[in-house]
mmCIF file of C-alpha atoms in Angstrom:
data_model
loop_
_atom_site.group_PDB
_atom_site.id
_atom_site.type_symbol
_atom_site.label_atom_id
_atom_site.label_comp_id
_atom_site.label_asym_id
_atom_site.label_seq_id
_atom_site.Cartn_x
_atom_site.Cartn_y
_atom_site.Cartn_z
ATOM 1 C CA GLY A 1 -0.021 -0.020 0.018
ATOM 2 C CA GLN A 2 0.860 3.672 -0.238
ATOM 3 C CA GLN A 3 3.492 4.805 2.272
ATOM 4 C CA VAL A 4 4.755 8.236 3.157
ATOM 5 C CA MET A 5 7.935 8.602 4.992
ATOM 6 C CA GLN A 6 9.521 11.593 6.597
ATOM 7 C CA ILE A 7 13.140 12.352 7.736
ATOM 8 C CA PRO A 8 14.468 13.211 10.114
ATOM 9 C CA GLN A 9 12.251 11.633 12.849
ATOM 10 C CA TYR A 10 13.503 14.163 15.361
ATOM 11 C CA GLN A 11 15.489 17.468 15.147
ATOM 12 C CA HIS A 12 16.844 19.592 17.891
ATOM 13 C CA VAL A 13 17.966 23.106 17.063
ATOM 14 C CA GLN A 14 18.972 26.348 18.742
ATOM 15 C CA GLU A 15 16.518 29.176 18.405
ATOM 16 C CA GLY A 16 17.432 31.076 15.265
ATOM 17 C CA GLU A 17 18.784 28.133 13.264
ATOM 18 C CA ASP A 18 17.040 26.797 10.210
ATOM 19 C CA PHE A 19 15.135 23.534 9.875
ATOM 20 C CA THR A 20 14.069 21.337 7.055
ATOM 21 C CA THR A 21 11.943 18.201 6.952
ATOM 22 C CA TYR A 22 11.539 15.940 3.912
ATOM 23 C CA CYS A 23 8.774 13.833 2.898
ATOM 24 C CA ASN A 24 8.676 10.976 0.360
ATOM 25 C CA SER A 25 5.824 9.054 -0.878
ATOM 26 C CA SER A 26 5.956 5.592 -2.569
ATOM 27 C CA THR A 27 3.363 6.612 -5.094
ATOM 28 C CA THR A 28 2.510 9.750 -7.150
ATOM 29 C CA LEU A 29 0.292 12.152 -5.266
ATOM 30 C CA SER A 30 -2.594 14.419 -6.444
ATOM 31 C CA ASN A 31 -1.593 16.809 -3.709
ATOM 32 C CA ILE A 32 0.270 17.148 -0.536
ATOM 33 C CA GLN A 33 -0.693 18.828 2.786
ATOM 34 C CA TRP A 34 1.320 19.873 5.677
ATOM 35 C CA TYR A 35 0.001 19.851 9.321
ATOM 36 C CA LYS A 36 1.624 20.916 12.635
ATOM 37 C CA GLN A 37 0.688 19.137 15.870
ATOM 38 C CA ARG A 38 1.764 20.606 19.108
ATOM 39 C CA PRO A 39 2.569 18.375 22.112
ATOM 40 C CA GLY A 40 -0.681 17.195 23.455
ATOM 41 C CA GLY A 41 -2.664 18.812 20.562
ATOM 42 C CA HIS A 42 -4.257 17.819 17.281
ATOM 43 C CA PRO A 43 -3.044 18.335 13.787
ATOM 44 C CA VAL A 44 -3.606 21.771 12.329
ATOM 45 C CA PHE A 45 -3.559 22.457 8.641
ATOM 46 C CA LEU A 46 -0.769 24.506 7.400
ATOM 47 C CA ILE A 47 -0.804 24.466 3.624
ATOM 48 C CA GLN A 48 -1.787 22.462 0.444
ATOM 49 C CA LEU A 49 0.400 21.953 -2.702
ATOM 50 C CA VAL A 50 -1.080 20.788 -5.838
ATOM 51 C CA LYS A 51 1.160 21.601 -8.748
ATOM 52 C CA SER A 52 4.303 19.847 -9.753
ATOM 53 C CA GLY A 53 7.299 21.886 -8.608
ATOM 54 C CA GLU A 54 5.051 24.210 -6.632
ATOM 55 C CA VAL A 55 6.708 26.481 -4.008
ATOM 56 C CA LYS A 56 4.613 28.398 -1.336
ATOM 57 C CA LYS A 57 5.783 30.605 1.476
ATOM 58 C CA GLN A 58 4.131 31.473 4.721
ATOM 59 C CA LYS A 59 6.254 34.009 6.661
ATOM 60 C CA ARG A 60 9.341 31.973 7.637
ATOM 61 C CA LEU A 61 7.943 28.719 6.264
ATOM 62 C CA THR A 62 8.636 27.565 2.721
ATOM 63 C CA PHE A 63 6.930 24.464 1.267
ATOM 64 C CA GLN A 64 7.921 22.765 -1.913
ATOM 65 C CA PHE A 65 6.351 19.992 -3.959
ATOM 66 C CA GLY A 66 8.590 17.858 -6.088
ATOM 67 C CA GLU A 67 8.603 17.718 -9.928
ATOM 68 C CA ALA A 68 7.427 14.059 -9.848
ATOM 69 C CA LYS A 69 4.866 14.810 -7.154
ATOM 70 C CA LYS A 70 6.308 12.122 -4.894
ATOM 71 C CA ASN A 71 8.217 14.294 -2.483
ATOM 72 C CA SER A 72 7.946 17.447 -0.589
ATOM 73 C CA SER A 73 9.805 19.566 1.916
ATOM 74 C CA LEU A 74 9.163 22.195 4.697
ATOM 75 C CA HIS A 75 11.795 24.688 5.499
ATOM 76 C CA ILE A 76 11.675 27.061 8.476
ATOM 77 C CA THR A 77 14.118 29.979 8.626
ATOM 78 C CA ALA A 78 15.226 31.224 11.927
ATOM 79 C CA THR A 79 13.272 28.994 14.158
ATOM 80 C CA GLN A 80 11.441 30.210 17.241
ATOM 81 C CA THR A 81 10.337 28.462 20.402
ATOM 82 C CA THR A 82 6.765 28.632 19.123
ATOM 83 C CA ASP A 83 7.748 26.389 16.053
ATOM 84 C CA VAL A 84 7.954 23.412 18.503
ATOM 85 C CA GLY A 85 5.898 20.541 17.503
ATOM 86 C CA THR A 86 5.552 17.577 15.038
ATOM 87 C CA TYR A 87 5.246 18.430 11.404
ATOM 88 C CA PHE A 88 3.386 15.871 9.318
ATOM 89 C CA CYS A 89 3.057 15.711 5.532
ATOM 90 C CA ALA A 90 0.006 14.086 4.241
ATOM 91 C CA GLY A 91 -0.700 12.923 0.697
ATOM 92 C CA GLN A 92 -3.842 12.319 -1.295
ATOM 93 C CA ASP A 93 -3.674 9.898 -4.172
ATOM 94 C CA GLY A 94 -6.640 11.339 -6.034
ATOM 95 C CA GLY A 95 -8.452 7.975 -6.120
ATOM 96 C CA ALA A 96 -12.095 7.175 -5.281
ATOM 97 C CA THR A 97 -11.548 7.728 -1.735
ATOM 98 C CA ASN A 98 -9.008 10.465 -1.877
ATOM 99 C CA LYS A 99 -7.990 9.621 1.671
ATOM 100 C CA LEU A 100 -5.203 11.476 3.407
ATOM 101 C CA ILE A 101 -2.186 9.336 4.128
ATOM 102 C CA PHE A 102 -0.010 10.871 6.874
ATOM 103 C CA GLY A 103 3.813 10.698 6.942
ATOM 104 C CA THR A 104 5.652 9.473 9.910
ATOM 105 C CA GLY A 105 6.266 13.062 11.143
ATOM 106 C CA THR A 106 9.330 15.084 12.263
ATOM 107 C CA LEU A 107 9.472 16.226 15.809
ATOM 108 C CA LEU A 108 11.042 19.631 16.086
ATOM 109 C CA ALA A 109 12.562 20.803 19.469
ATOM 110 C CA VAL A 110 13.796 24.348 19.678
ATOM 111 C CA GLN A 111 16.107 25.472 22.434
ATOM 112 C CA PRO A 112 16.011 29.145 23.502
ATOM 113 C CA ASP B 1 -18.339 29.592 14.394
ATOM 114 C CA ALA B 2 -17.564 26.383 16.151
ATOM 115 C CA GLY B 3 -14.745 24.188 14.937
ATOM 116 C CA VAL B 4 -14.912 20.300 14.839
ATOM 117 C CA THR B 5 -16.186 19.014 18.216
ATOM 118 C CA GLN B 6 -15.567 15.563 19.584
ATOM 119 C CA SER B 7 -16.884 13.874 22.548
ATOM 120 C CA PRO B 8 -15.890 12.533 25.056
ATOM 121 C CA THR B 9 -12.453 14.121 25.375
ATOM 122 C CA HIS B 10 -11.167 11.181 27.480
ATOM 123 C CA LEU B 11 -12.456 7.637 27.962
ATOM 124 C CA ILE B 12 -11.269 4.598 29.899
ATOM 125 C CA LYS B 13 -12.702 1.232 28.858
ATOM 126 C CA THR B 14 -12.031 -2.443 29.815
ATOM 127 C CA ARG B 15 -10.990 -5.069 27.288
ATOM 128 C CA GLY B 16 -13.954 -6.581 25.539
ATOM 129 C CA GLN B 17 -16.165 -3.549 25.986
ATOM 130 C CA HIS B 18 -17.832 -1.403 23.295
ATOM 131 C CA VAL B 19 -17.242 2.335 22.751
ATOM 132 C CA THR B 20 -18.905 5.094 20.748
ATOM 133 C CA LEU B 21 -17.117 8.245 19.750
ATOM 134 C CA ARG B 22 -18.877 11.265 18.383
ATOM 135 C CA CYS B 23 -17.952 14.073 16.033
ATOM 136 C CA SER B 24 -19.718 17.228 14.844
ATOM 137 C CA PRO B 25 -18.096 18.715 11.846
ATOM 138 C CA ILE B 26 -17.787 22.408 11.001
ATOM 139 C CA SER B 27 -21.033 23.868 9.772
ATOM 140 C CA GLY B 28 -21.298 23.342 6.006
ATOM 141 C CA HIS B 29 -18.664 20.672 5.914
ATOM 142 C CA LYS B 30 -20.102 17.414 4.412
ATOM 143 C CA SER B 31 -17.218 15.168 4.655
ATOM 144 C CA VAL B 32 -16.076 13.570 7.992
ATOM 145 C CA SER B 33 -13.004 11.330 8.425
ATOM 146 C CA TRP B 34 -11.836 9.351 11.391
ATOM 147 C CA TYR B 35 -8.218 8.740 12.255
ATOM 148 C CA GLN B 36 -6.420 6.708 14.825
ATOM 149 C CA GLN B 37 -3.190 8.210 16.257
ATOM 150 C CA VAL B 38 -1.076 5.970 18.496
ATOM 151 C CA LEU B 39 1.538 7.841 20.569
ATOM 152 C CA GLY B 40 4.608 8.679 18.646
ATOM 153 C CA GLN B 41 3.090 8.001 15.117
ATOM 154 C CA GLY B 42 1.154 9.817 12.464
ATOM 155 C CA PRO B 43 -2.684 9.492 12.202
ATOM 156 C CA GLN B 44 -3.896 6.398 10.500
ATOM 157 C CA PHE B 45 -6.879 6.560 8.299
ATOM 158 C CA ILE B 46 -9.964 4.673 9.545
ATOM 159 C CA PHE B 47 -13.020 5.864 7.630
ATOM 160 C CA GLN B 48 -14.317 8.542 5.389
ATOM 161 C CA TYR B 49 -17.950 9.634 5.091
ATOM 162 C CA TYR B 50 -19.334 12.031 2.538
ATOM 163 C CA GLU B 51 -23.064 12.806 2.177
ATOM 164 C CA LYS B 52 -23.934 10.119 4.685
ATOM 165 C CA GLU B 53 -22.276 7.392 2.580
ATOM 166 C CA GLU B 54 -19.003 5.561 3.420
ATOM 167 C CA ARG B 55 -16.522 6.597 0.845
ATOM 168 C CA GLY B 56 -13.407 4.822 2.152
ATOM 169 C CA ARG B 57 -12.215 2.427 4.709
ATOM 170 C CA GLY B 58 -8.671 2.038 6.077
ATOM 171 C CA ASN B 59 -6.890 -1.250 7.072
ATOM 172 C CA PHE B 60 -8.764 -1.747 10.337
ATOM 173 C CA PRO B 61 -10.722 -4.847 11.477
ATOM 174 C CA ASP B 62 -14.607 -5.193 11.260
ATOM 175 C CA ARG B 63 -14.718 -4.297 14.993
ATOM 176 C CA PHE B 64 -14.568 -0.758 13.833
ATOM 177 C CA SER B 65 -17.636 0.831 12.198
ATOM 178 C CA ALA B 66 -18.953 4.319 11.689
ATOM 179 C CA ARG B 67 -21.929 6.193 10.249
ATOM 180 C CA GLN B 68 -22.845 9.782 9.315
ATOM 181 C CA PHE B 69 -26.192 11.328 10.173
ATOM 182 C CA PRO B 70 -28.463 13.670 8.058
ATOM 183 C CA ASN B 71 -26.862 16.661 10.009
ATOM 184 C CA TYR B 72 -23.446 15.390 8.809
ATOM 185 C CA SER B 73 -22.294 14.517 12.465
ATOM 186 C CA SER B 74 -20.708 11.144 12.836
ATOM 187 C CA GLU B 75 -20.063 8.220 15.132
ATOM 188 C CA LEU B 76 -17.176 5.842 15.390
ATOM 189 C CA ASN B 77 -17.949 2.500 17.129
ATOM 190 C CA VAL B 78 -15.456 -0.052 18.275
ATOM 191 C CA ASN B 79 -16.483 -3.414 19.519
ATOM 192 C CA ALA B 80 -14.531 -5.931 21.595
ATOM 193 C CA LEU B 81 -11.959 -3.560 22.657
ATOM 194 C CA LEU B 82 -8.376 -4.660 22.753
ATOM 195 C CA LEU B 83 -5.504 -3.009 24.660
ATOM 196 C CA GLY B 84 -3.982 -2.027 21.253
ATOM 197 C CA ASP B 85 -6.988 0.134 20.540
ATOM 198 C CA SER B 86 -5.650 2.628 23.024
ATOM 199 C CA ALA B 87 -5.036 5.801 21.085
ATOM 200 C CA LEU B 88 -6.084 9.302 20.221
ATOM 201 C CA TYR B 89 -9.200 9.121 17.859
ATOM 202 C CA LEU B 90 -9.271 12.167 15.657
ATOM 203 C CA CYS B 91 -12.105 13.390 13.592
ATOM 204 C CA ALA B 92 -11.534 15.651 10.666
ATOM 205 C CA SER B 93 -13.980 17.588 8.473
ATOM 206 C CA SER B 94 -13.704 19.027 5.078
ATOM 207 C CA PHE B 95 -16.034 20.772 2.661
ATOM 208 C CA SER B 96 -15.955 17.839 0.282
ATOM 209 C CA GLN B 97 -13.986 14.836 -0.810
ATOM 210 C CA GLY B 98 -11.808 16.995 -3.014
ATOM 211 C CA ASN B 99 -8.500 18.646 -2.459
ATOM 212 C CA TYR B 100 -9.282 20.650 0.628
ATOM 213 C CA GLY B 101 -7.331 20.925 3.947
ATOM 214 C CA TYR B 102 -8.876 18.984 6.786
ATOM 215 C CA THR B 103 -9.813 20.574 10.110
ATOM 216 C CA PHE B 104 -9.274 18.277 12.955
ATOM 217 C CA GLY B 105 -11.091 18.063 16.293
ATOM 218 C CA SER B 106 -9.212 17.885 19.545
ATOM 219 C CA GLY B 107 -9.722 14.100 19.608
ATOM 220 C CA THR B 108 -10.831 11.506 22.039
ATOM 221 C CA ARG B 109 -8.150 9.901 24.163
ATOM 222 C CA LEU B 110 -9.241 6.243 24.683
ATOM 223 C CA THR B 111 -7.465 4.024 27.198
ATOM 224 C CA VAL B 112 -8.253 0.434 27.161
ATOM 225 C CA VAL B 113 -7.209 -1.458 30.426
#
């Protein structure tokens, strides 16, 4: 079945450093979404990418969808303590169900 | 405008019992999906309902069932609970089955003892 993997599993950075998480799907995706889950919280939708090679920015966050629509990345510039949490990518295959398959997640810890 | 509401927030059940979890989607959202999230892992897809019909089922045993009501609220039922069913159960609503971001509820934390 479809699998979505993320690396790294865990990243610890000093406040102000940059952070990147990578997402790889075993199958081609119709779109990819990114979610953030704070410790003890629930996933919160950040963004959706649909087009091959698409790049979107939200303040310090840059999201990219690969040309083959099988991989994606999230880059955070100058991390802040408020960025702490687990970042999940989630892909939809565009099939009859169009269910969202979540990646394994990257836990980001930011030291002040 | 209320977000996605789930009840109860926490639940403790004994092995072999049955549980019903409830979800009310955002007003106007017709699609409800259920996910199971075990500690330290990503959410796993259980069911998707759209316009009161099941549109997708994940790789979960028949002990798991769900339904969607005319007002688009939904219930997830789990029979014959096992210790391994202990998890955070998340409900997500979206406008349709299409390419829209999901809004998740705060979840129901189920502990099976």
